[in-house]
């Protein structure tokens, strides 16, 4: 027996007594801990109950939401950065596209009346030439030649019409390949339509000339309409000086209202589908080559080469249409008269040189007065010309 061990009256040692007492003490401590936990839960429950009864704190809710949002941004910082950059780029591109640097007219009805009366110029590219204008003229000429009738003055005059895409200031800087790319990606073309069927092209009627009558050209020579179609295929840049607007008579009931509306600056006019058929009567100028410094008048070139005929006025008279928004300024009217005189001189030279349609005997027989004058100018002696000039001066 150990010397430090003491025995009680029953003969048990103190160590054995401690071992017997320890389980009961442990049970007491466990029950105390359980009571503490239950009290803690009750306190938490009471605190939660008290918290739910407190009023809603907006600042705390906003702060928590902002904290969660910032955590989301921090976790996806790269994606958020690129999304922000893309949004800014798209909004900036959209805003710039709405500036005047990218603006262009998509129909003649969008052009204000002020542009016509003040003879403003629009820049664009020729996209297509409407070739069906000379169909009825050709049929009438064939009928006249087959019946032996030489005078075809009753044949309806047909204008020369080109489809032009108006260019914005930035669009004027594009090359031909870039222009073709933008043209091929227009909505109507992407849906399978033809370029000439696009609804954002301006119908330009060339002033002062009309489509030539049907004429035969020799094999290997330039065919009727070939040269003008070549300009359209090359997307030739042109400057169109607005002179008047042609509208359908089907909308004559609203013509006065439309004219009044167009009088307001920047106002537009659309009634159903009639605006699609509106045409702008223009004096068209172009550059013969890419490196040409000055533009040439397209009507003068067509008349001088025998590819078009001269009109008696600035525009063709059509019973189904009306011409509005023309200038009434005296200076402009005088300039129009001088312009027609220059075209007449160009046509006279074409008749003398037998150019284009004037090489066809049938066409020459249709204008005997002009042909006789040209032949006299070529074949008459100096004495005859002098005697004729004297007779004209003294009125004989």
mmCIF file of C-alpha atoms in Angstrom:
data_model
loop_
_atom_site.group_PDB
_atom_site.id
_atom_site.type_symbol
_atom_site.label_atom_id
_atom_site.label_comp_id
_atom_site.label_asym_id
_atom_site.label_seq_id
_atom_site.Cartn_x
_atom_site.Cartn_y
_atom_site.Cartn_z
ATOM 1 C CA UNK A 1 0.000 0.000 0.000
ATOM 2 C CA UNK A 2 1.138 3.483 -0.962
ATOM 3 C CA UNK A 3 2.088 5.695 1.925
ATOM 4 C CA UNK A 4 0.020 8.636 0.669
ATOM 5 C CA UNK A 5 -3.191 6.710 0.388
ATOM 6 C CA UNK A 6 -5.616 7.045 3.208
ATOM 7 C CA UNK A 7 -8.445 4.735 3.961
ATOM 8 C CA UNK A 8 -11.800 5.624 5.340
ATOM 9 C CA UNK A 9 -14.000 3.754 7.636
ATOM 10 C CA UNK A 10 -15.204 1.379 4.948
ATOM 11 C CA UNK A 11 -11.619 0.653 3.989
ATOM 12 C CA UNK A 12 -11.730 2.420 0.608
ATOM 13 C CA UNK A 13 -8.933 4.687 -0.469
ATOM 14 C CA UNK A 14 -9.352 8.399 -1.317
ATOM 15 C CA UNK A 15 -8.427 7.771 -4.945
ATOM 16 C CA UNK A 16 -11.234 5.343 -5.371
ATOM 17 C CA UNK A 17 -13.628 7.833 -3.821
ATOM 18 C CA UNK A 18 -12.537 10.513 -6.275
ATOM 19 C CA UNK A 19 -13.117 8.158 -9.171
ATOM 20 C CA UNK A 20 -16.574 7.410 -7.941
ATOM 21 C CA UNK A 21 -17.424 11.075 -7.469
ATOM 22 C CA UNK A 22 -16.117 12.287 -10.920
ATOM 23 C CA UNK A 23 -18.992 10.938 -13.116
ATOM 24 C CA UNK A 24 -21.579 12.802 -11.148
ATOM 25 C CA UNK A 25 -19.581 16.047 -11.405
ATOM 26 C CA UNK A 26 -19.278 15.601 -15.136
ATOM 27 C CA UNK A 27 -22.993 15.143 -15.454
ATOM 28 C CA UNK A 28 -23.545 18.341 -13.553
ATOM 29 C CA UNK A 29 -21.188 20.292 -15.829
ATOM 30 C CA UNK A 30 -22.891 18.903 -18.952
ATOM 31 C CA UNK A 31 -26.262 19.954 -17.695
ATOM 32 C CA UNK A 32 -24.900 23.403 -16.899
ATOM 33 C CA UNK A 33 -23.480 23.753 -20.415
ATOM 34 C CA UNK A 34 -26.753 22.673 -21.921
ATOM 35 C CA UNK A 35 -28.556 25.241 -19.837
ATOM 36 C CA UNK A 36 -26.098 27.906 -21.029
ATOM 37 C CA UNK A 37 -26.637 26.957 -24.675
ATOM 38 C CA UNK A 38 -30.403 27.019 -24.269
ATOM 39 C CA UNK A 39 -30.151 30.397 -22.611
ATOM 40 C CA UNK A 40 -27.912 31.638 -25.445
ATOM 41 C CA UNK A 41 -30.411 30.480 -28.049
ATOM 42 C CA UNK A 42 -33.177 32.156 -26.175
ATOM 43 C CA UNK A 43 -31.179 35.370 -26.046
ATOM 44 C CA UNK A 44 -30.476 35.142 -29.797
ATOM 45 C CA UNK A 45 -34.118 34.444 -30.503
ATOM 46 C CA UNK A 46 -35.095 37.387 -28.377
ATOM 47 C CA UNK A 47 -32.562 39.565 -30.139
ATOM 48 C CA UNK A 48 -33.855 38.431 -33.545
ATOM 49 C CA UNK A 49 -37.379 39.159 -32.438
ATOM 50 C CA UNK A 50 -36.292 42.557 -31.311
ATOM 51 C CA UNK A 51 -34.442 43.171 -34.625
ATOM 52 C CA UNK A 52 -37.444 42.280 -36.782
ATOM 53 C CA UNK A 53 -39.501 44.723 -34.851
ATOM 54 C CA UNK A 54 -37.061 47.551 -35.624
ATOM 55 C CA UNK A 55 -37.982 49.916 -38.581
ATOM 56 C CA UNK A 56 -36.447 49.186 -42.054
ATOM 57 C CA UNK A 57 -33.184 51.107 -42.602
ATOM 58 C CA UNK A 58 -32.923 52.243 -46.280
ATOM 59 C CA UNK A 59 -29.329 53.348 -45.959
ATOM 60 C CA UNK A 60 -28.302 49.988 -44.584
ATOM 61 C CA UNK A 61 -30.161 48.146 -47.397
ATOM 62 C CA UNK A 62 -28.563 50.344 -50.065
ATOM 63 C CA UNK A 63 -25.179 49.836 -48.520
ATOM 64 C CA UNK A 64 -25.594 46.071 -48.479
ATOM 65 C CA UNK A 65 -26.784 46.045 -52.105
ATOM 66 C CA UNK A 66 -23.849 48.225 -53.152
ATOM 67 C CA UNK A 67 -21.477 45.968 -51.300
ATOM 68 C CA UNK A 68 -22.866 42.881 -53.036
ATOM 69 C CA UNK A 69 -22.691 44.627 -56.435
ATOM 70 C CA UNK A 70 -19.078 45.692 -55.869
ATOM 71 C CA UNK A 71 -18.223 42.140 -54.896
ATOM 72 C CA UNK A 72 -19.794 40.918 -58.137
ATOM 73 C CA UNK A 73 -17.778 43.451 -60.137
ATOM 74 C CA UNK A 74 -14.568 42.498 -58.369
ATOM 75 C CA UNK A 75 -15.157 38.838 -59.077
ATOM 76 C CA UNK A 76 -15.789 39.579 -62.808
ATOM 77 C CA UNK A 77 -13.608 42.640 -63.298
ATOM 78 C CA UNK A 78 -12.382 41.713 -66.796
ATOM 79 C CA UNK A 79 -15.868 41.025 -68.160
ATOM 80 C CA UNK A 80 -17.195 44.239 -66.606
ATOM 81 C CA UNK A 81 -14.340 46.254 -68.099
ATOM 82 C CA UNK A 82 -14.924 45.000 -71.633
ATOM 83 C CA UNK A 83 -18.703 45.382 -71.295
ATOM 84 C CA UNK A 84 -18.250 49.015 -70.270
ATOM 85 C CA UNK A 85 -15.868 49.692 -73.151
ATOM 86 C CA UNK A 86 -18.248 48.069 -75.657
ATOM 87 C CA UNK A 87 -21.211 50.081 -74.353
ATOM 88 C CA UNK A 88 -19.319 53.363 -74.581
ATOM 89 C CA UNK A 89 -18.124 52.495 -78.098
ATOM 90 C CA UNK A 90 -21.613 51.594 -79.341
ATOM 91 C CA UNK A 91 -23.211 54.683 -77.852
ATOM 92 C CA UNK A 92 -20.453 56.866 -79.271
ATOM 93 C CA UNK A 93 -20.796 55.318 -82.726
ATOM 94 C CA UNK A 94 -24.573 55.774 -82.689
ATOM 95 C CA UNK A 95 -24.213 59.398 -81.605
ATOM 96 C CA UNK A 96 -21.640 60.184 -84.284
ATOM 97 C CA UNK A 97 -23.767 58.500 -86.976
ATOM 98 C CA UNK A 98 -26.576 60.961 -86.234
ATOM 99 C CA UNK A 99 -24.378 63.993 -86.836
ATOM 100 C CA UNK A 100 -24.423 65.954 -90.146
ATOM 101 C CA UNK A 101 -21.160 64.272 -91.143
ATOM 102 C CA UNK A 102 -23.053 61.018 -91.814
ATOM 103 C CA UNK A 103 -26.437 62.402 -92.907
ATOM 104 C CA UNK A 104 -27.765 61.701 -96.410
ATOM 105 C CA UNK A 105 -31.128 61.983 -98.159
ATOM 106 C CA UNK A 106 -32.843 58.690 -98.972
ATOM 107 C CA UNK A 107 -35.696 60.000 -101.129
ATOM 108 C CA UNK A 108 -36.510 63.132 -103.118
ATOM 109 C CA UNK A 109 -39.413 63.893 -100.796
ATOM 110 C CA UNK A 110 -36.964 64.352 -97.907
ATOM 111 C CA UNK A 111 -35.243 67.272 -99.640
ATOM 112 C CA UNK A 112 -36.559 70.670 -98.442
ATOM 113 C CA UNK A 113 -38.106 73.023 -100.994
ATOM 114 C CA UNK A 114 -35.550 75.643 -100.069
ATOM 115 C CA UNK A 115 -32.842 73.507 -101.676
ATOM 116 C CA UNK A 116 -34.654 73.666 -105.042
ATOM 117 C CA UNK A 117 -35.466 77.356 -105.046
ATOM 118 C CA UNK A 118 -31.901 78.253 -104.046
ATOM 119 C CA UNK A 119 -30.367 75.764 -106.507
ATOM 120 C CA UNK A 120 -28.421 73.844 -103.879
ATOM 121 C CA UNK A 121 -26.151 70.995 -105.015
ATOM 122 C CA UNK A 122 -26.154 67.430 -103.703
ATOM 123 C CA UNK A 123 -23.233 65.048 -104.163
ATOM 124 C CA UNK A 124 -23.685 61.374 -104.912
ATOM 125 C CA UNK A 125 -22.758 58.448 -107.144
ATOM 126 C CA UNK A 126 -24.659 57.119 -110.144
ATOM 127 C CA UNK A 127 -25.851 53.599 -109.377
ATOM 128 C CA UNK A 128 -28.247 52.761 -112.211
ATOM 129 C CA UNK A 129 -29.826 54.209 -115.360
ATOM 130 C CA UNK A 130 -33.512 53.646 -116.083
ATOM 131 C CA UNK A 131 -33.380 52.340 -119.635
ATOM 132 C CA UNK A 132 -37.101 51.825 -120.177
ATOM 133 C CA UNK A 133 -37.649 55.524 -120.826
ATOM 134 C CA UNK A 134 -36.872 55.197 -124.517
ATOM 135 C CA UNK A 135 -39.011 52.114 -125.141
ATOM 136 C CA UNK A 136 -42.115 53.968 -126.270
ATOM 137 C CA UNK A 137 -39.989 56.401 -128.273
ATOM 138 C CA UNK A 138 -38.299 53.521 -130.060
ATOM 139 C CA UNK A 139 -41.636 51.897 -130.869
ATOM 140 C CA UNK A 140 -43.018 55.160 -132.221
ATOM 141 C CA UNK A 141 -39.919 55.730 -134.346
ATOM 142 C CA UNK A 142 -40.136 52.242 -135.810
ATOM 143 C CA UNK A 143 -43.810 52.753 -136.588
ATOM 144 C CA UNK A 144 -43.078 56.089 -138.246
ATOM 145 C CA UNK A 145 -40.295 54.672 -140.387
ATOM 146 C CA UNK A 146 -42.390 51.680 -141.455
ATOM 147 C CA UNK A 147 -45.301 53.894 -142.532
ATOM 148 C CA UNK A 148 -43.099 56.460 -144.227
ATOM 149 C CA UNK A 149 -44.039 59.243 -141.842
ATOM 150 C CA UNK A 150 -40.952 61.339 -141.220
ATOM 151 C CA UNK A 151 -42.319 63.768 -138.662
ATOM 152 C CA UNK A 152 -42.319 62.264 -135.198
ATOM 153 C CA UNK A 153 -42.973 65.440 -133.290
ATOM 154 C CA UNK A 154 -46.016 63.861 -131.727
ATOM 155 C CA UNK A 155 -43.894 61.184 -130.074
ATOM 156 C CA UNK A 156 -43.916 61.632 -126.314
ATOM 157 C CA UNK A 157 -40.658 62.991 -124.958
ATOM 158 C CA UNK A 158 -38.985 60.787 -122.383
ATOM 159 C CA UNK A 159 -36.514 62.131 -119.837
ATOM 160 C CA UNK A 160 -33.162 60.586 -118.996
ATOM 161 C CA UNK A 161 -33.380 59.320 -115.411
ATOM 162 C CA UNK A 162 -30.518 58.089 -113.248
ATOM 163 C CA UNK A 163 -30.624 56.517 -109.799
ATOM 164 C CA UNK A 164 -28.175 58.318 -107.548
ATOM 165 C CA UNK A 165 -27.169 57.483 -104.000
ATOM 166 C CA UNK A 166 -26.703 60.653 -102.008
ATOM 167 C CA UNK A 167 -23.384 60.800 -100.161
ATOM 168 C CA UNK A 168 -22.795 62.230 -96.719
ATOM 169 C CA UNK A 169 -19.652 64.320 -96.143
ATOM 170 C CA UNK A 170 -17.895 61.204 -94.846
ATOM 171 C CA UNK A 171 -19.329 59.068 -97.663
ATOM 172 C CA UNK A 172 -17.710 61.340 -100.237
ATOM 173 C CA UNK A 173 -14.321 60.207 -98.921
ATOM 174 C CA UNK A 174 -15.012 56.524 -99.615
ATOM 175 C CA UNK A 175 -13.344 54.760 -102.522
ATOM 176 C CA UNK A 176 -15.348 52.859 -105.119
ATOM 177 C CA UNK A 177 -14.695 49.501 -103.432
ATOM 178 C CA UNK A 178 -15.777 50.870 -100.044
ATOM 179 C CA UNK A 179 -18.870 52.417 -101.626
ATOM 180 C CA UNK A 180 -19.779 49.105 -103.305
ATOM 181 C CA UNK A 181 -19.368 47.331 -99.958
ATOM 182 C CA UNK A 182 -21.723 49.738 -98.192
ATOM 183 C CA UNK A 183 -24.173 49.527 -101.097
ATOM 184 C CA UNK A 184 -24.201 45.720 -101.103
ATOM 185 C CA UNK A 185 -24.881 45.699 -97.351
ATOM 186 C CA UNK A 186 -28.002 47.857 -97.549
ATOM 187 C CA UNK A 187 -31.120 46.165 -96.082
ATOM 188 C CA UNK A 188 -32.914 45.679 -99.420
ATOM 189 C CA UNK A 189 -29.869 44.069 -101.059
ATOM 190 C CA UNK A 190 -29.172 41.805 -98.083
ATOM 191 C CA UNK A 191 -32.745 40.535 -98.332
ATOM 192 C CA UNK A 192 -32.101 39.384 -101.896
ATOM 193 C CA UNK A 193 -33.226 42.460 -103.815
ATOM 194 C CA UNK A 194 -31.432 44.277 -106.593
ATOM 195 C CA UNK A 195 -29.422 47.416 -106.013
ATOM 196 C CA UNK A 196 -31.610 49.430 -108.382
ATOM 197 C CA UNK A 197 -34.686 48.407 -106.367
ATOM 198 C CA UNK A 198 -33.336 49.967 -103.195
ATOM 199 C CA UNK A 199 -35.664 52.542 -101.664
ATOM 200 C CA UNK A 200 -32.885 54.883 -100.529
ATOM 201 C CA UNK A 201 -31.836 56.021 -104.023
ATOM 202 C CA UNK A 202 -32.712 59.413 -105.495
ATOM 203 C CA UNK A 203 -34.379 59.551 -108.907
ATOM 204 C CA UNK A 204 -32.536 62.260 -110.816
ATOM 205 C CA UNK A 205 -33.973 63.589 -114.087
ATOM 206 C CA UNK A 206 -31.285 65.290 -116.176
ATOM 207 C CA UNK A 207 -32.434 68.782 -117.118
ATOM 208 C CA UNK A 208 -32.454 70.107 -120.682
ATOM 209 C CA UNK A 209 -32.303 66.780 -122.545
ATOM 210 C CA UNK A 210 -34.505 63.860 -123.461
ATOM 211 C CA UNK A 211 -33.877 60.219 -124.268
ATOM 212 C CA UNK A 212 -32.751 59.720 -127.895
ATOM 213 C CA UNK A 213 -35.067 58.082 -130.423
ATOM 214 C CA UNK A 214 -34.346 54.569 -131.544
ATOM 215 C CA UNK A 215 -31.339 54.436 -133.822
ATOM 216 C CA UNK A 216 -29.152 51.740 -135.297
ATOM 217 C CA UNK A 217 -25.425 51.713 -134.662
ATOM 218 C CA UNK A 218 -22.916 49.732 -136.673
ATOM 219 C CA UNK A 219 -21.510 46.489 -135.372
ATOM 220 C CA UNK A 220 -18.571 47.074 -133.087
ATOM 221 C CA UNK A 221 -19.647 50.633 -132.399
ATOM 222 C CA UNK A 222 -21.080 51.996 -129.177
ATOM 223 C CA UNK A 223 -24.670 50.877 -128.653
ATOM 224 C CA UNK A 224 -27.473 53.190 -127.416
ATOM 225 C CA UNK A 225 -27.236 53.740 -123.679
ATOM 226 C CA UNK A 226 -23.920 51.923 -123.354
ATOM 227 C CA UNK A 227 -21.867 54.953 -122.324
ATOM 228 C CA UNK A 228 -24.288 56.106 -119.633
ATOM 229 C CA UNK A 229 -24.544 52.576 -118.252
ATOM 230 C CA UNK A 230 -20.760 52.511 -118.061
ATOM 231 C CA UNK A 231 -20.854 55.588 -115.848
ATOM 232 C CA UNK A 232 -23.291 53.788 -113.540
ATOM 233 C CA UNK A 233 -21.138 50.646 -113.475
ATOM 234 C CA UNK A 234 -18.125 52.755 -112.489
ATOM 235 C CA UNK A 235 -20.179 54.443 -109.735
ATOM 236 C CA UNK A 236 -19.210 57.839 -111.135
ATOM 237 C CA UNK A 237 -19.392 60.665 -108.554
ATOM 238 C CA UNK A 238 -21.730 63.475 -109.604
ATOM 239 C CA UNK A 239 -22.878 66.860 -108.328
ATOM 240 C CA UNK A 240 -26.598 67.463 -108.855
ATOM 241 C CA UNK A 241 -27.834 71.068 -108.853
ATOM 242 C CA UNK A 242 -31.495 70.937 -107.796
ATOM 243 C CA UNK A 243 -33.818 72.851 -110.155
ATOM 244 C CA UNK A 244 -37.347 71.481 -109.611
ATOM 245 C CA UNK A 245 -39.309 68.544 -108.200
ATOM 246 C CA UNK A 246 -41.625 66.281 -110.213
ATOM 247 C CA UNK A 247 -44.587 64.673 -108.423
ATOM 248 C CA UNK A 248 -47.427 62.425 -109.541
ATOM 249 C CA UNK A 249 -50.780 63.976 -110.336
ATOM 250 C CA UNK A 250 -52.376 61.191 -108.303
ATOM 251 C CA UNK A 251 -51.622 63.318 -105.243
ATOM 252 C CA UNK A 252 -52.915 66.538 -106.801
ATOM 253 C CA UNK A 253 -55.537 66.789 -104.070
ATOM 254 C CA UNK A 254 -52.798 67.337 -101.535
ATOM 255 C CA UNK A 255 -50.348 69.201 -103.762
ATOM 256 C CA UNK A 256 -51.135 72.594 -102.280
ATOM 257 C CA UNK A 257 -50.863 71.273 -98.748
ATOM 258 C CA UNK A 258 -47.628 69.526 -99.651
ATOM 259 C CA UNK A 259 -46.196 72.698 -101.166
ATOM 260 C CA UNK A 260 -47.096 74.616 -98.041
ATOM 261 C CA UNK A 261 -45.446 71.997 -95.882
ATOM 262 C CA UNK A 262 -42.323 71.963 -98.007
ATOM 263 C CA UNK A 263 -42.100 75.706 -97.590
ATOM 264 C CA UNK A 264 -41.075 75.150 -93.988
ATOM 265 C CA UNK A 265 -37.362 74.655 -93.588
ATOM 266 C CA UNK A 266 -36.381 71.035 -93.034
ATOM 267 C CA UNK A 267 -39.924 69.753 -93.419
ATOM 268 C CA UNK A 268 -40.601 66.561 -95.348
ATOM 269 C CA UNK A 269 -43.585 65.189 -97.225
ATOM 270 C CA UNK A 270 -44.839 61.633 -97.457
ATOM 271 C CA UNK A 271 -48.269 60.374 -98.440
ATOM 272 C CA UNK A 272 -48.499 56.638 -98.895
ATOM 273 C CA UNK A 273 -46.138 55.375 -101.579
ATOM 274 C CA UNK A 274 -46.349 58.419 -103.861
ATOM 275 C CA UNK A 275 -43.105 59.875 -102.517
ATOM 276 C CA UNK A 276 -41.197 56.922 -103.995
ATOM 277 C CA UNK A 277 -41.981 58.100 -107.549
ATOM 278 C CA UNK A 278 -40.898 61.698 -106.999
ATOM 279 C CA UNK A 279 -38.013 62.870 -109.140
ATOM 280 C CA UNK A 280 -35.564 65.733 -108.836
ATOM 281 C CA UNK A 281 -34.866 67.691 -112.038
ATOM 282 C CA UNK A 282 -31.182 68.529 -111.860
ATOM 283 C CA UNK A 283 -28.253 69.845 -113.780
ATOM 284 C CA UNK A 284 -25.709 67.043 -113.363
ATOM 285 C CA UNK A 285 -21.943 67.518 -113.477
ATOM 286 C CA UNK A 286 -19.298 64.779 -113.378
ATOM 287 C CA UNK A 287 -15.537 64.251 -113.679
ATOM 288 C CA UNK A 288 -14.555 62.338 -116.853
ATOM 289 C CA UNK A 289 -11.571 60.733 -115.109
ATOM 290 C CA UNK A 290 -10.456 60.256 -111.549
ATOM 291 C CA UNK A 291 -7.747 62.892 -111.925
ATOM 292 C CA UNK A 292 -9.901 65.520 -113.660
ATOM 293 C CA UNK A 293 -9.636 68.856 -111.923
ATOM 294 C CA UNK A 294 -12.926 70.324 -113.146
ATOM 295 C CA UNK A 295 -16.346 68.760 -113.607
ATOM 296 C CA UNK A 296 -18.147 68.648 -116.946
ATOM 297 C CA UNK A 297 -21.843 68.991 -117.618
ATOM 298 C CA UNK A 298 -23.362 65.557 -118.220
ATOM 299 C CA UNK A 299 -26.197 66.808 -120.447
ATOM 300 C CA UNK A 300 -23.740 68.716 -122.641
ATOM 301 C CA UNK A 301 -21.579 65.612 -123.032
ATOM 302 C CA UNK A 302 -24.564 63.449 -123.970
ATOM 303 C CA UNK A 303 -25.877 65.938 -126.538
ATOM 304 C CA UNK A 304 -22.463 66.684 -128.066
ATOM 305 C CA UNK A 305 -21.805 62.976 -128.605
ATOM 306 C CA UNK A 306 -25.227 62.257 -130.099
ATOM 307 C CA UNK A 307 -26.354 60.192 -127.109
ATOM 308 C CA UNK A 308 -29.328 62.434 -126.228
ATOM 309 C CA UNK A 309 -31.596 65.048 -127.798
ATOM 310 C CA UNK A 310 -32.196 68.657 -126.861
ATOM 311 C CA UNK A 311 -35.410 69.733 -125.153
ATOM 312 C CA UNK A 312 -37.332 72.889 -125.894
ATOM 313 C CA UNK A 313 -37.366 73.614 -122.158
ATOM 314 C CA UNK A 314 -35.621 72.651 -118.987
ATOM 315 C CA UNK A 315 -37.812 69.620 -118.331
ATOM 316 C CA UNK A 316 -40.126 67.224 -120.161
ATOM 317 C CA UNK A 317 -43.861 67.911 -120.078
ATOM 318 C CA UNK A 318 -45.754 64.880 -118.789
ATOM 319 C CA UNK A 319 -49.515 64.775 -118.432
ATOM 320 C CA UNK A 320 -49.361 62.413 -115.462
ATOM 321 C CA UNK A 321 -46.977 64.518 -113.399
ATOM 322 C CA UNK A 322 -46.566 68.074 -112.169
ATOM 323 C CA UNK A 323 -43.410 70.112 -111.623
ATOM 324 C CA UNK A 324 -43.194 72.119 -108.398
ATOM 325 C CA UNK A 325 -40.604 73.942 -106.278
ATOM 326 C CA UNK A 326 -39.000 75.584 -109.296
ATOM 327 C CA UNK A 327 -37.130 78.850 -108.894
ATOM 328 C CA UNK A 328 -38.835 82.094 -109.948
ATOM 329 C CA UNK A 329 -35.733 84.208 -109.612
ATOM 330 C CA UNK A 330 -35.051 86.197 -112.801
ATOM 331 C CA UNK A 331 -31.328 85.479 -112.751
ATOM 332 C CA UNK A 332 -31.939 81.750 -112.526
ATOM 333 C CA UNK A 333 -34.360 81.873 -115.439
ATOM 334 C CA UNK A 334 -31.822 83.767 -117.542
ATOM 335 C CA UNK A 335 -29.167 81.205 -116.670
ATOM 336 C CA UNK A 336 -31.543 78.438 -117.769
ATOM 337 C CA UNK A 337 -32.027 80.111 -121.163
ATOM 338 C CA UNK A 338 -28.263 80.441 -121.661
ATOM 339 C CA UNK A 339 -27.834 76.810 -120.631
ATOM 340 C CA UNK A 340 -30.291 75.668 -123.313
ATOM 341 C CA UNK A 341 -28.459 77.783 -125.889
ATOM 342 C CA UNK A 342 -25.194 76.020 -125.068
ATOM 343 C CA UNK A 343 -26.888 72.645 -125.384
ATOM 344 C CA UNK A 344 -28.290 73.719 -128.774
ATOM 345 C CA UNK A 345 -24.812 74.596 -129.988
ATOM 346 C CA UNK A 346 -23.522 71.210 -128.826
ATOM 347 C CA UNK A 347 -26.320 69.415 -130.665
ATOM 348 C CA UNK A 348 -25.630 71.365 -133.844
ATOM 349 C CA UNK A 349 -21.995 70.217 -133.765
ATOM 350 C CA UNK A 350 -23.115 66.619 -133.249
ATOM 351 C CA UNK A 351 -25.378 66.845 -136.312
ATOM 352 C CA UNK A 352 -22.543 68.296 -138.400
ATOM 353 C CA UNK A 353 -20.149 65.539 -137.359
ATOM 354 C CA UNK A 354 -22.718 62.712 -137.655
ATOM 355 C CA UNK A 355 -22.098 61.606 -134.094
ATOM 356 C CA UNK A 356 -24.107 58.960 -132.306
ATOM 357 C CA UNK A 357 -27.746 58.876 -133.309
ATOM 358 C CA UNK A 358 -27.157 61.534 -135.998
ATOM 359 C CA UNK A 359 -25.333 58.922 -138.048
ATOM 360 C CA UNK A 360 -28.618 57.093 -138.610
ATOM 361 C CA UNK A 361 -30.509 58.337 -141.731
ATOM 362 C CA UNK A 362 -33.859 57.730 -140.089
ATOM 363 C CA UNK A 363 -33.006 60.037 -137.191
ATOM 364 C CA UNK A 364 -31.681 62.700 -139.564
ATOM 365 C CA UNK A 365 -34.894 62.577 -141.566
ATOM 366 C CA UNK A 366 -36.849 63.311 -138.419
ATOM 367 C CA UNK A 367 -35.130 66.732 -138.060
ATOM 368 C CA UNK A 368 -34.789 68.044 -141.637
ATOM 369 C CA UNK A 369 -34.492 71.688 -140.567
ATOM 370 C CA UNK A 370 -31.568 70.999 -138.265
ATOM 371 C CA UNK A 371 -29.865 68.687 -140.759
ATOM 372 C CA UNK A 372 -30.189 71.200 -143.628
ATOM 373 C CA UNK A 373 -28.713 73.920 -141.476
ATOM 374 C CA UNK A 374 -25.792 71.707 -140.508
ATOM 375 C CA UNK A 375 -25.156 70.645 -144.104
ATOM 376 C CA UNK A 376 -25.253 74.264 -145.284
ATOM 377 C CA UNK A 377 -22.704 75.150 -142.621
ATOM 378 C CA UNK A 378 -20.415 72.394 -143.869
ATOM 379 C CA UNK A 379 -20.795 72.651 -147.664
ATOM 380 C CA UNK A 380 -21.687 76.270 -148.441
ATOM 381 C CA UNK A 381 -19.020 78.624 -149.725
ATOM 382 C CA UNK A 382 -17.925 81.733 -147.916
ATOM 383 C CA UNK A 383 -19.902 83.936 -150.355
ATOM 384 C CA UNK A 384 -23.143 82.096 -149.687
ATOM 385 C CA UNK A 385 -22.608 82.324 -145.967
ATOM 386 C CA UNK A 386 -21.915 86.050 -146.244
ATOM 387 C CA UNK A 387 -24.996 86.679 -148.409
ATOM 388 C CA UNK A 388 -27.138 84.732 -145.966
ATOM 389 C CA UNK A 389 -25.779 86.739 -143.055
ATOM 390 C CA UNK A 390 -26.615 90.011 -144.877
ATOM 391 C CA UNK A 391 -30.153 88.837 -145.642
ATOM 392 C CA UNK A 392 -30.718 87.981 -141.977
ATOM 393 C CA UNK A 393 -29.512 91.401 -140.908
ATOM 394 C CA UNK A 394 -31.648 93.420 -143.333
ATOM 395 C CA UNK A 395 -34.669 91.156 -142.891
ATOM 396 C CA UNK A 396 -34.971 89.812 -146.408
#
